Amino acid sequence: EIVLTQSPGTLSLSPGERATLSCRASQSVSSSYLAWYQQKPGQAPRLLIYGASSRATGIPDRFSGSGSGTDFTLTISRLEPEDFAVYYCQQYGSAYTFGQGTKLEIK
Amino acid sequence: QVQLQESGPGLVKPSQTLSLTCTVSGGSISSGDYYWSWIRQPPGKGLEWIGYIYYSGSTYYNPSLKSRVTISVDTSKNQFSLKLSSVTAADTAVYYCARGTVTAFDYWGQGTLVTVSS
């Protein structure tokens, strides 16, 4: 099983700042099979990025994804108030696994 | 717009079988382009994929849950279902159904909380 480790666990930033979230895999992941989700309290996760760098339908361009192999990054270029949430990375290898999440909180 | 809705008991006794159904609207399970998954999230914790089913009935389960999981599909009702046997308190979670490909899950149900307690 491929284990995804996200860092940091909690990220405290202010609106307007840039956020960089990391996802590291225990073994190489095909870029085609790496995705990022946003989850707000009481809601289902929402797909942000698939294929490591492709934005899902309706996702603002301030969200971007990058990386390959074992290291992937989600960047939010300029934080809006609605961006404060928990973010998960997910991969598909022999099975789907998720990272443990990064909580993005208002500083 | 595709919508998914979970339904089933919110309370299950230990050692019994958890049963949930996901009803899909706005799209056909039989389209063949997607895998239909169950994913769960214990309170305050992260996400765990349980398994998926293809419209043909082929399935793939999380190896850690495989011995207790059965996912089935009813294309005539545009529904798919989850059965998880021999539940314990550790199976208490919000259960989501989701539409996916091999890359990602693009549509999710709102989730349903299932509590395992006597």
JSON list of C-alpha atoms in Angstrom, two decimals:
[
{"chain": "A", "resi": 1, "resn": "GLU", "atom": "CA", "xyz": [0.00, 0.00, 0.00]},
{"chain": "A", "resi": 2, "resn": "ILE", "atom": "CA", "xyz": [1.27, 3.44, -0.91]},
{"chain": "A", "resi": 3, "resn": "VAL", "atom": "CA", "xyz": [1.27, 5.75, 2.12]},
{"chain": "A", "resi": 4, "resn": "LEU", "atom": "CA", "xyz": [0.81, 9.48, 1.56]},
{"chain": "A", "resi": 5, "resn": "THR", "atom": "CA", "xyz": [2.23, 11.87, 4.17]},
{"chain": "A", "resi": 6, "resn": "GLN", "atom": "CA", "xyz": [1.05, 15.46, 4.12]},
{"chain": "A", "resi": 7, "resn": "SER", "atom": "CA", "xyz": [2.84, 18.38, 5.66]},
{"chain": "A", "resi": 8, "resn": "PRO", "atom": "CA", "xyz": [2.43, 20.53, 7.55]},
{"chain": "A", "resi": 9, "resn": "GLY", "atom": "CA", "xyz": [-0.38, 19.16, 9.66]},
{"chain": "A", "resi": 10, "resn": "THR", "atom": "CA", "xyz": [-1.67, 22.67, 10.24]},
{"chain": "A", "resi": 11, "resn": "LEU", "atom": "CA", "xyz": [-0.84, 25.81, 8.27]},
{"chain": "A", "resi": 12, "resn": "SER", "atom": "CA", "xyz": [-1.73, 29.22, 9.71]},
{"chain": "A", "resi": 13, "resn": "LEU", "atom": "CA", "xyz": [-1.87, 32.02, 7.15]},
{"chain": "A", "resi": 14, "resn": "SER", "atom": "CA", "xyz": [-3.72, 35.24, 6.45]},
{"chain": "A", "resi": 15, "resn": "PRO", "atom": "CA", "xyz": [-6.02, 36.04, 3.52]},
{"chain": "A", "resi": 16, "resn": "GLY", "atom": "CA", "xyz": [-4.00, 37.23, 0.57]},
{"chain": "A", "resi": 17, "resn": "GLU", "atom": "CA", "xyz": [-0.98, 35.10, 1.44]},
{"chain": "A", "resi": 18, "resn": "ARG", "atom": "CA", "xyz": [0.36, 32.16, -0.56]},
{"chain": "A", "resi": 19, "resn": "ALA", "atom": "CA", "xyz": [-0.16, 28.61, 0.72]},
{"chain": "A", "resi": 20, "resn": "THR", "atom": "CA", "xyz": [2.07, 25.67, -0.14]},
{"chain": "A", "resi": 21, "resn": "LEU", "atom": "CA", "xyz": [0.92, 22.20, 0.90]},
{"chain": "A", "resi": 22, "resn": "SER", "atom": "CA", "xyz": [3.07, 19.09, 0.51]},
{"chain": "A", "resi": 23, "resn": "CYS", "atom": "CA", "xyz": [2.20, 15.46, -0.16]},
{"chain": "A", "resi": 24, "resn": "ARG", "atom": "CA", "xyz": [4.93, 12.84, -0.08]},
{"chain": "A", "resi": 25, "resn": "ALA", "atom": "CA", "xyz": [4.40, 9.24, -1.19]},
{"chain": "A", "resi": 26, "resn": "SER", "atom": "CA", "xyz": [6.12, 6.16, 0.24]},
{"chain": "A", "resi": 27, "resn": "GLN", "atom": "CA", "xyz": [6.84, 5.02, -3.31]},
{"chain": "A", "resi": 28, "resn": "SER", "atom": "CA", "xyz": [6.61, 6.55, -6.74]},
{"chain": "A", "resi": 29, "resn": "VAL", "atom": "CA", "xyz": [3.13, 7.54, -7.90]},
{"chain": "A", "resi": 30, "resn": "SER", "atom": "CA", "xyz": [2.14, 8.11, -11.49]},
{"chain": "A", "resi": 31, "resn": "SER", "atom": "CA", "xyz": [1.34, 11.81, -11.91]},
{"chain": "A", "resi": 32, "resn": "SER", "atom": "CA", "xyz": [-1.83, 10.77, -13.69]},
{"chain": "A", "resi": 33, "resn": "TYR", "atom": "CA", "xyz": [-3.09, 9.24, -10.48]},
{"chain": "A", "resi": 34, "resn": "LEU", "atom": "CA", "xyz": [-2.54, 12.04, -7.94]},
{"chain": "A", "resi": 35, "resn": "ALA", "atom": "CA", "xyz": [-5.43, 14.26, -6.85]},
{"chain": "A", "resi": 36, "resn": "TRP", "atom": "CA", "xyz": [-6.17, 16.97, -4.28]},
{"chain": "A", "resi": 37, "resn": "TYR", "atom": "CA", "xyz": [-9.43, 17.68, -2.42]},
{"chain": "A", "resi": 38, "resn": "GLN", "atom": "CA", "xyz": [-10.77, 20.43, -0.21]},
{"chain": "A", "resi": 39, "resn": "GLN", "atom": "CA", "xyz": [-13.11, 19.61, 2.68]},
{"chain": "A", "resi": 40, "resn": "LYS", "atom": "CA", "xyz": [-15.03, 22.09, 4.79]},
{"chain": "A", "resi": 41, "resn": "PRO", "atom": "CA", "xyz": [-16.75, 21.15, 8.07]},
{"chain": "A", "resi": 42, "resn": "GLY", "atom": "CA", "xyz": [-19.88, 19.10, 7.56]},
{"chain": "A", "resi": 43, "resn": "GLN", "atom": "CA", "xyz": [-19.32, 18.81, 3.83]},
{"chain": "A", "resi": 44, "resn": "ALA", "atom": "CA", "xyz": [-18.09, 16.14, 1.46]},
{"chain": "A", "resi": 45, "resn": "PRO", "atom": "CA", "xyz": [-14.66, 16.58, -0.07]},
{"chain": "A", "resi": 46, "resn": "ARG", "atom": "CA", "xyz": [-14.50, 18.59, -3.30]},
{"chain": "A", "resi": 47, "resn": "LEU", "atom": "CA", "xyz": [-12.14, 17.65, -6.11]},
{"chain": "A", "resi": 48, "resn": "LEU", "atom": "CA", "xyz": [-9.65, 20.45, -6.83]},
{"chain": "A", "resi": 49, "resn": "ILE", "atom": "CA", "xyz": [-6.83, 18.90, -8.84]},
{"chain": "A", "resi": 50, "resn": "TYR", "atom": "CA", "xyz": [-6.47, 15.64, -10.76]},
{"chain": "A", "resi": 51, "resn": "GLY", "atom": "CA", "xyz": [-3.57, 14.24, -12.71]},
{"chain": "A", "resi": 52, "resn": "ALA", "atom": "CA", "xyz": [-1.29, 16.16, -10.32]},
{"chain": "A", "resi": 53, "resn": "SER", "atom": "CA", "xyz": [-1.79, 19.48, -12.12]},
{"chain": "A", "resi": 54, "resn": "SER", "atom": "CA", "xyz": [-5.16, 19.67, -13.89]},
{"chain": "A", "resi": 55, "resn": "ARG", "atom": "CA", "xyz": [-7.85, 21.80, -12.27]},
{"chain": "A", "resi": 56, "resn": "ALA", "atom": "CA", "xyz": [-11.27, 20.24, -11.92]},
{"chain": "A", "resi": 57, "resn": "THR", "atom": "CA", "xyz": [-14.29, 21.95, -13.42]},
{"chain": "A", "resi": 58, "resn": "GLY", "atom": "CA", "xyz": [-15.09, 25.28, -11.79]},
{"chain": "A", "resi": 59, "resn": "ILE", "atom": "CA", "xyz": [-11.94, 25.45, -9.65]},
{"chain": "A", "resi": 60, "resn": "PRO", "atom": "CA", "xyz": [-10.37, 28.95, -9.59]},
{"chain": "A", "resi": 61, "resn": "ASP", "atom": "CA", "xyz": [-6.95, 29.38, -11.14]},
{"chain": "A", "resi": 62, "resn": "ARG", "atom": "CA", "xyz": [-5.44, 30.43, -7.83]},
{"chain": "A", "resi": 63, "resn": "PHE", "atom": "CA", "xyz": [-5.28, 26.68, -7.12]},
{"chain": "A", "resi": 64, "resn": "SER", "atom": "CA", "xyz": [-2.44, 24.84, -8.80]},
{"chain": "A", "resi": 65, "resn": "GLY", "atom": "CA", "xyz": [-0.81, 21.46, -8.45]},
{"chain": "A", "resi": 66, "resn": "SER", "atom": "CA", "xyz": [2.65, 20.23, -9.32]},
{"chain": "A", "resi": 67, "resn": "GLY", "atom": "CA", "xyz": [5.11, 17.45, -8.68]},
{"chain": "A", "resi": 68, "resn": "SER", "atom": "CA", "xyz": [6.09, 13.99, -9.77]},
{"chain": "A", "resi": 69, "resn": "GLY", "atom": "CA", "xyz": [7.42, 10.72, -8.44]},
{"chain": "A", "resi": 70, "resn": "THR", "atom": "CA", "xyz": [7.07, 10.89, -4.66]},
{"chain": "A", "resi": 71, "resn": "ASP", "atom": "CA", "xyz": [6.72, 14.65, -4.07]},
{"chain": "A", "resi": 72, "resn": "PHE", "atom": "CA", "xyz": [3.63, 16.66, -4.93]},
{"chain": "A", "resi": 73, "resn": "THR", "atom": "CA", "xyz": [2.53, 20.18, -4.03]},
{"chain": "A", "resi": 74, "resn": "LEU", "atom": "CA", "xyz": [-0.74, 22.08, -3.91]},
{"chain": "A", "resi": 75, "resn": "THR", "atom": "CA", "xyz": [-0.32, 25.84, -4.12]},
{"chain": "A", "resi": 76, "resn": "ILE", "atom": "CA", "xyz": [-2.97, 28.47, -3.45]},
{"chain": "A", "resi": 77, "resn": "SER", "atom": "CA", "xyz": [-1.54, 31.65, -4.86]},
{"chain": "A", "resi": 78, "resn": "ARG", "atom": "CA", "xyz": [-3.58, 34.19, -2.93]},
{"chain": "A", "resi": 79, "resn": "LEU", "atom": "CA", "xyz": [-5.78, 32.95, -0.12]},
{"chain": "A", "resi": 80, "resn": "GLU", "atom": "CA", "xyz": [-9.44, 33.91, -0.07]},
{"chain": "A", "resi": 81, "resn": "PRO", "atom": "CA", "xyz": [-11.53, 33.59, 3.12]},
{"chain": "A", "resi": 82, "resn": "GLU", "atom": "CA", "xyz": [-13.37, 30.58, 1.66]},
{"chain": "A", "resi": 83, "resn": "ASP", "atom": "CA", "xyz": [-10.10, 28.67, 1.14]},
{"chain": "A", "resi": 84, "resn": "PHE", "atom": "CA", "xyz": [-9.60, 27.92, 4.83]},
{"chain": "A", "resi": 85, "resn": "ALA", "atom": "CA", "xyz": [-10.40, 24.22, 5.10]},
{"chain": "A", "resi": 86, "resn": "VAL", "atom": "CA", "xyz": [-8.76, 20.79, 5.25]},
{"chain": "A", "resi": 87, "resn": "TYR", "atom": "CA", "xyz": [-6.92, 19.56, 2.16]},
{"chain": "A", "resi": 88, "resn": "TYR", "atom": "CA", "xyz": [-6.26, 15.93, 1.24]},
{"chain": "A", "resi": 89, "resn": "CYS", "atom": "CA", "xyz": [-4.09, 14.36, -1.39]},
{"chain": "A", "resi": 90, "resn": "GLN", "atom": "CA", "xyz": [-5.09, 10.99, -2.90]},
{"chain": "A", "resi": 91, "resn": "GLN", "atom": "CA", "xyz": [-3.41, 8.47, -5.15]},
{"chain": "A", "resi": 92, "resn": "TYR", "atom": "CA", "xyz": [-4.39, 5.42, -7.10]},
{"chain": "A", "resi": 93, "resn": "GLY", "atom": "CA", "xyz": [-1.85, 2.65, -7.27]},
{"chain": "A", "resi": 94, "resn": "SER", "atom": "CA", "xyz": [-3.08, -0.83, -6.58]},
{"chain": "A", "resi": 95, "resn": "ALA", "atom": "CA", "xyz": [-5.74, 0.81, -4.43]},
{"chain": "A", "resi": 96, "resn": "TYR", "atom": "CA", "xyz": [-6.79, 4.33, -3.56]},
{"chain": "A", "resi": 97, "resn": "THR", "atom": "CA", "xyz": [-5.20, 5.94, -0.52]},
{"chain": "A", "resi": 98, "resn": "PHE", "atom": "CA", "xyz": [-5.49, 9.41, 1.01]},
{"chain": "A", "resi": 99, "resn": "GLY", "atom": "CA", "xyz": [-3.08, 11.51, 2.98]},
{"chain": "A", "resi": 100, "resn": "GLN", "atom": "CA", "xyz": [-3.97, 12.42, 6.55]},
{"chain": "A", "resi": 101, "resn": "GLY", "atom": "CA", "xyz": [-4.82, 16.00, 5.62]},
{"chain": "A", "resi": 102, "resn": "THR", "atom": "CA", "xyz": [-3.49, 19.51, 6.11]},
{"chain": "A", "resi": 103, "resn": "LYS", "atom": "CA", "xyz": [-5.66, 21.98, 7.99]},
{"chain": "A", "resi": 104, "resn": "LEU", "atom": "CA", "xyz": [-5.37, 25.49, 6.58]},
{"chain": "A", "resi": 105, "resn": "GLU", "atom": "CA", "xyz": [-6.45, 27.94, 9.26]},
{"chain": "A", "resi": 106, "resn": "ILE", "atom": "CA", "xyz": [-6.75, 31.70, 9.50]},
{"chain": "A", "resi": 107, "resn": "LYS", "atom": "CA", "xyz": [-3.85, 33.34, 11.30]},
{"chain": "B", "resi": 1, "resn": "GLN", "atom": "CA", "xyz": [-25.60, 17.55, -12.90]},
{"chain": "B", "resi": 2, "resn": "VAL", "atom": "CA", "xyz": [-24.79, 14.21, -11.32]},
{"chain": "B", "resi": 3, "resn": "GLN", "atom": "CA", "xyz": [-26.02, 13.76, -7.76]},
{"chain": "B", "resi": 4, "resn": "LEU", "atom": "CA", "xyz": [-25.43, 10.92, -5.32]},
{"chain": "B", "resi": 5, "resn": "GLN", "atom": "CA", "xyz": [-27.45, 10.26, -2.17]},
{"chain": "B", "resi": 6, "resn": "GLU", "atom": "CA", "xyz": [-26.65, 7.77, 0.56]},
{"chain": "B", "resi": 7, "resn": "SER", "atom": "CA", "xyz": [-29.39, 6.07, 2.55]},
{"chain": "B", "resi": 8, "resn": "GLY", "atom": "CA", "xyz": [-29.56, 3.48, 5.30]},
{"chain": "B", "resi": 9, "resn": "PRO", "atom": "CA", "xyz": [-29.67, 3.01, 9.08]},
{"chain": "B", "resi": 10, "resn": "GLY", "atom": "CA", "xyz": [-27.75, 5.49, 11.19]},
{"chain": "B", "resi": 11, "resn": "LEU", "atom": "CA", "xyz": [-27.26, 3.04, 14.03]},
{"chain": "B", "resi": 12, "resn": "VAL", "atom": "CA", "xyz": [-25.94, -0.52, 13.82]},
{"chain": "B", "resi": 13, "resn": "LYS", "atom": "CA", "xyz": [-25.23, -2.92, 16.67]},
{"chain": "B", "resi": 14, "resn": "PRO", "atom": "CA", "xyz": [-21.77, -4.43, 17.13]},
{"chain": "B", "resi": 15, "resn": "SER", "atom": "CA", "xyz": [-21.20, -7.69, 15.23]},
{"chain": "B", "resi": 16, "resn": "GLN", "atom": "CA", "xyz": [-24.07, -6.91, 12.85]},
{"chain": "B", "resi": 17, "resn": "THR", "atom": "CA", "xyz": [-23.93, -5.91, 9.18]},
{"chain": "B", "resi": 18, "resn": "LEU", "atom": "CA", "xyz": [-23.92, -2.30, 8.05]},
{"chain": "B", "resi": 19, "resn": "SER", "atom": "CA", "xyz": [-25.98, -1.77, 4.87]},
{"chain": "B", "resi": 20, "resn": "LEU", "atom": "CA", "xyz": [-26.09, 1.41, 2.81]},
{"chain": "B", "resi": 21, "resn": "THR", "atom": "CA", "xyz": [-27.43, 2.32, -0.63]},
{"chain": "B", "resi": 22, "resn": "CYS", "atom": "CA", "xyz": [-26.34, 5.10, -2.96]},
{"chain": "B", "resi": 23, "resn": "THR", "atom": "CA", "xyz": [-28.85, 6.44, -5.47]},
{"chain": "B", "resi": 24, "resn": "VAL", "atom": "CA", "xyz": [-27.41, 8.18, -8.51]},
{"chain": "B", "resi": 25, "resn": "SER", "atom": "CA", "xyz": [-29.34, 10.82, -10.43]},
{"chain": "B", "resi": 26, "resn": "GLY", "atom": "CA", "xyz": [-28.43, 13.00, -13.39]},
{"chain": "B", "resi": 27, "resn": "GLY", "atom": "CA", "xyz": [-26.35, 10.26, -14.96]},
{"chain": "B", "resi": 28, "resn": "SER", "atom": "CA", "xyz": [-26.40, 6.54, -15.58]},
{"chain": "B", "resi": 29, "resn": "ILE", "atom": "CA", "xyz": [-24.35, 4.02, -13.64]},
{"chain": "B", "resi": 30, "resn": "SER", "atom": "CA", "xyz": [-24.39, 1.95, -16.82]},
{"chain": "B", "resi": 31, "resn": "SER", "atom": "CA", "xyz": [-22.53, 4.58, -18.86]},
{"chain": "B", "resi": 32, "resn": "GLY", "atom": "CA", "xyz": [-19.38, 2.58, -18.38]},
{"chain": "B", "resi": 33, "resn": "ASP", "atom": "CA", "xyz": [-17.06, 5.49, -17.90]},
{"chain": "B", "resi": 34, "resn": "TYR", "atom": "CA", "xyz": [-16.84, 5.45, -14.14]},
{"chain": "B", "resi": 35, "resn": "TYR", "atom": "CA", "xyz": [-16.20, 3.41, -11.04]},
{"chain": "B", "resi": 36, "resn": "TRP", "atom": "CA", "xyz": [-18.66, 3.76, -8.18]},
{"chain": "B", "resi": 37, "resn": "SER", "atom": "CA", "xyz": [-17.01, 3.89, -4.78]},
{"chain": "B", "resi": 38, "resn": "TRP", "atom": "CA", "xyz": [-17.65, 3.90, -1.07]},
{"chain": "B", "resi": 39, "resn": "ILE", "atom": "CA", "xyz": [-15.37, 6.01, 1.13]},
{"chain": "B", "resi": 40, "resn": "ARG", "atom": "CA", "xyz": [-15.61, 6.58, 4.88]},
{"chain": "B", "resi": 41, "resn": "GLN", "atom": "CA", "xyz": [-14.37, 9.11, 7.41]},
{"chain": "B", "resi": 42, "resn": "PRO", "atom": "CA", "xyz": [-14.35, 8.42, 11.17]},
{"chain": "B", "resi": 43, "resn": "PRO", "atom": "CA", "xyz": [-15.32, 11.49, 13.21]},
{"chain": "B", "resi": 44, "resn": "GLY", "atom": "CA", "xyz": [-12.46, 13.98, 13.24]},
{"chain": "B", "resi": 45, "resn": "LYS", "atom": "CA", "xyz": [-10.23, 11.75, 11.13]},
{"chain": "B", "resi": 46, "resn": "GLY", "atom": "CA", "xyz": [-9.15, 11.27, 7.52]},
{"chain": "B", "resi": 47, "resn": "LEU", "atom": "CA", "xyz": [-10.61, 9.50, 4.51]},
{"chain": "B", "resi": 48, "resn": "GLU", "atom": "CA", "xyz": [-10.48, 5.76, 3.82]},
{"chain": "B", "resi": 49, "resn": "TRP", "atom": "CA", "xyz": [-11.48, 4.21, 0.51]},
{"chain": "B", "resi": 50, "resn": "ILE", "atom": "CA", "xyz": [-13.57, 1.06, 1.01]},
{"chain": "B", "resi": 51, "resn": "GLY", "atom": "CA", "xyz": [-14.04, -0.24, -2.51]},
{"chain": "B", "resi": 52, "resn": "TYR", "atom": "CA", "xyz": [-15.60, 0.27, -5.91]},
{"chain": "B", "resi": 53, "resn": "ILE", "atom": "CA", "xyz": [-17.90, -1.42, -8.38]},
{"chain": "B", "resi": 54, "resn": "TYR", "atom": "CA", "xyz": [-18.13, -1.09, -12.12]},
{"chain": "B", "resi": 55, "resn": "TYR", "atom": "CA", "xyz": [-21.53, -1.19, -13.84]},
{"chain": "B", "resi": 56, "resn": "SER", "atom": "CA", "xyz": [-20.76, -4.72, -15.05]},
{"chain": "B", "resi": 57, "resn": "GLY", "atom": "CA", "xyz": [-20.54, -5.87, -11.44]},
{"chain": "B", "resi": 58, "resn": "SER", "atom": "CA", "xyz": [-16.78, -6.22, -11.19]},
{"chain": "B", "resi": 59, "resn": "THR", "atom": "CA", "xyz": [-15.45, -5.04, -7.85]},
{"chain": "B", "resi": 60, "resn": "TYR", "atom": "CA", "xyz": [-12.24, -4.07, -6.13]},
{"chain": "B", "resi": 61, "resn": "TYR", "atom": "CA", "xyz": [-11.93, -3.68, -2.38]},
{"chain": "B", "resi": 62, "resn": "ASN", "atom": "CA", "xyz": [-9.46, -2.13, 0.03]},
{"chain": "B", "resi": 63, "resn": "PRO", "atom": "CA", "xyz": [-7.31, -5.07, 1.12]},
{"chain": "B", "resi": 64, "resn": "SER", "atom": "CA", "xyz": [-7.65, -4.02, 4.76]},
{"chain": "B", "resi": 65, "resn": "LEU", "atom": "CA", "xyz": [-11.45, -4.41, 4.60]},
{"chain": "B", "resi": 66, "resn": "LYS", "atom": "CA", "xyz": [-11.82, -7.01, 1.88]},
{"chain": "B", "resi": 67, "resn": "SER", "atom": "CA", "xyz": [-12.90, -9.87, 4.12]},
{"chain": "B", "resi": 68, "resn": "ARG", "atom": "CA", "xyz": [-15.90, -7.90, 5.43]},
{"chain": "B", "resi": 69, "resn": "VAL", "atom": "CA", "xyz": [-17.02, -5.86, 2.40]},
{"chain": "B", "resi": 70, "resn": "THR", "atom": "CA", "xyz": [-19.51, -6.55, -0.36]},
{"chain": "B", "resi": 71, "resn": "ILE", "atom": "CA", "xyz": [-20.48, -3.92, -2.94]},
{"chain": "B", "resi": 72, "resn": "SER", "atom": "CA", "xyz": [-23.27, -4.61, -5.40]},
{"chain": "B", "resi": 73, "resn": "VAL", "atom": "CA", "xyz": [-25.03, -2.69, -8.17]},
{"chain": "B", "resi": 74, "resn": "ASP", "atom": "CA", "xyz": [-28.62, -2.47, -9.39]},
{"chain": "B", "resi": 75, "resn": "THR", "atom": "CA", "xyz": [-28.49, -0.76, -12.78]},
{"chain": "B", "resi": 76, "resn": "SER", "atom": "CA", "xyz": [-32.29, -0.85, -13.14]},
{"chain": "B", "resi": 77, "resn": "LYS", "atom": "CA", "xyz": [-32.59, 1.42, -10.10]},
{"chain": "B", "resi": 78, "resn": "ASN", "atom": "CA", "xyz": [-29.35, 3.34, -10.80]},
{"chain": "B", "resi": 79, "resn": "GLN", "atom": "CA", "xyz": [-28.13, 2.37, -7.34]},
{"chain": "B", "resi": 80, "resn": "PHE", "atom": "CA", "xyz": [-25.17, 0.66, -5.76]},
{"chain": "B", "resi": 81, "resn": "SER", "atom": "CA", "xyz": [-24.90, -0.71, -2.26]},
{"chain": "B", "resi": 82, "resn": "LEU", "atom": "CA", "xyz": [-22.44, -1.45, 0.52]},
{"chain": "B", "resi": 83, "resn": "LYS", "atom": "CA", "xyz": [-22.50, -4.22, 3.08]},
{"chain": "B", "resi": 84, "resn": "LEU", "atom": "CA", "xyz": [-19.91, -4.30, 5.85]},
{"chain": "B", "resi": 85, "resn": "SER", "atom": "CA", "xyz": [-20.12, -7.28, 8.16]},
{"chain": "B", "resi": 86, "resn": "SER", "atom": "CA", "xyz": [-19.06, -7.88, 11.76]},
{"chain": "B", "resi": 87, "resn": "VAL", "atom": "CA", "xyz": [-18.93, -4.19, 12.58]},
{"chain": "B", "resi": 88, "resn": "THR", "atom": "CA", "xyz": [-17.28, -2.75, 15.68]},
{"chain": "B", "resi": 89, "resn": "ALA", "atom": "CA", "xyz": [-17.06, 0.75, 17.14]},
{"chain": "B", "resi": 90, "resn": "ALA", "atom": "CA", "xyz": [-14.07, 1.34, 14.84]},
{"chain": "B", "resi": 91, "resn": "ASP", "atom": "CA", "xyz": [-16.48, 1.27, 11.90]},
{"chain": "B", "resi": 92, "resn": "THR", "atom": "CA", "xyz": [-18.32, 4.34, 13.18]},
{"chain": "B", "resi": 93, "resn": "ALA", "atom": "CA", "xyz": [-17.88, 6.93, 10.45]},
{"chain": "B", "resi": 94, "resn": "VAL", "atom": "CA", "xyz": [-19.47, 9.15, 7.88]},
{"chain": "B", "resi": 95, "resn": "TYR", "atom": "CA", "xyz": [-19.91, 6.98, 4.80]},
{"chain": "B", "resi": 96, "resn": "TYR", "atom": "CA", "xyz": [-19.74, 8.63, 1.39]},
{"chain": "B", "resi": 97, "resn": "CYS", "atom": "CA", "xyz": [-20.56, 7.26, -2.02]},
{"chain": "B", "resi": 98, "resn": "ALA", "atom": "CA", "xyz": [-18.64, 8.78, -4.91]},
{"chain": "B", "resi": 99, "resn": "ARG", "atom": "CA", "xyz": [-18.19, 8.61, -8.67]},
{"chain": "B", "resi": 100, "resn": "GLY", "atom": "CA", "xyz": [-14.65, 8.17, -9.83]},
{"chain": "B", "resi": 101, "resn": "THR", "atom": "CA", "xyz": [-12.16, 7.23, -12.45]},
{"chain": "B", "resi": 102, "resn": "VAL", "atom": "CA", "xyz": [-8.76, 5.70, -11.85]},
{"chain": "B", "resi": 103, "resn": "THR", "atom": "CA", "xyz": [-7.52, 9.22, -11.17]},
{"chain": "B", "resi": 104, "resn": "ALA", "atom": "CA", "xyz": [-9.98, 10.91, -8.85]},
{"chain": "B", "resi": 105, "resn": "PHE", "atom": "CA", "xyz": [-13.45, 11.13, -7.36]},
{"chain": "B", "resi": 106, "resn": "ASP", "atom": "CA", "xyz": [-15.37, 13.95, -9.01]},
{"chain": "B", "resi": 107, "resn": "TYR", "atom": "CA", "xyz": [-18.85, 13.67, -7.50]},
{"chain": "B", "resi": 108, "resn": "TRP", "atom": "CA", "xyz": [-19.65, 12.78, -3.90]},
{"chain": "B", "resi": 109, "resn": "GLY", "atom": "CA", "xyz": [-22.78, 12.22, -1.89]},
{"chain": "B", "resi": 110, "resn": "GLN", "atom": "CA", "xyz": [-23.38, 14.40, 1.16]},
{"chain": "B", "resi": 111, "resn": "GLY", "atom": "CA", "xyz": [-22.41, 11.51, 3.44]},
{"chain": "B", "resi": 112, "resn": "THR", "atom": "CA", "xyz": [-24.30, 9.63, 6.12]},
{"chain": "B", "resi": 113, "resn": "LEU", "atom": "CA", "xyz": [-23.16, 9.04, 9.69]},
{"chain": "B", "resi": 114, "resn": "VAL", "atom": "CA", "xyz": [-23.30, 5.44, 10.82]},
{"chain": "B", "resi": 115, "resn": "THR", "atom": "CA", "xyz": [-22.76, 4.79, 14.50]},
{"chain": "B", "resi": 116, "resn": "VAL", "atom": "CA", "xyz": [-21.94, 1.32, 15.80]},
{"chain": "B", "resi": 117, "resn": "SER", "atom": "CA", "xyz": [-23.28, 0.96, 19.30]},
{"chain": "B", "resi": 118, "resn": "SER", "atom": "CA", "xyz": [-25.40, -1.37, 21.34]}
]
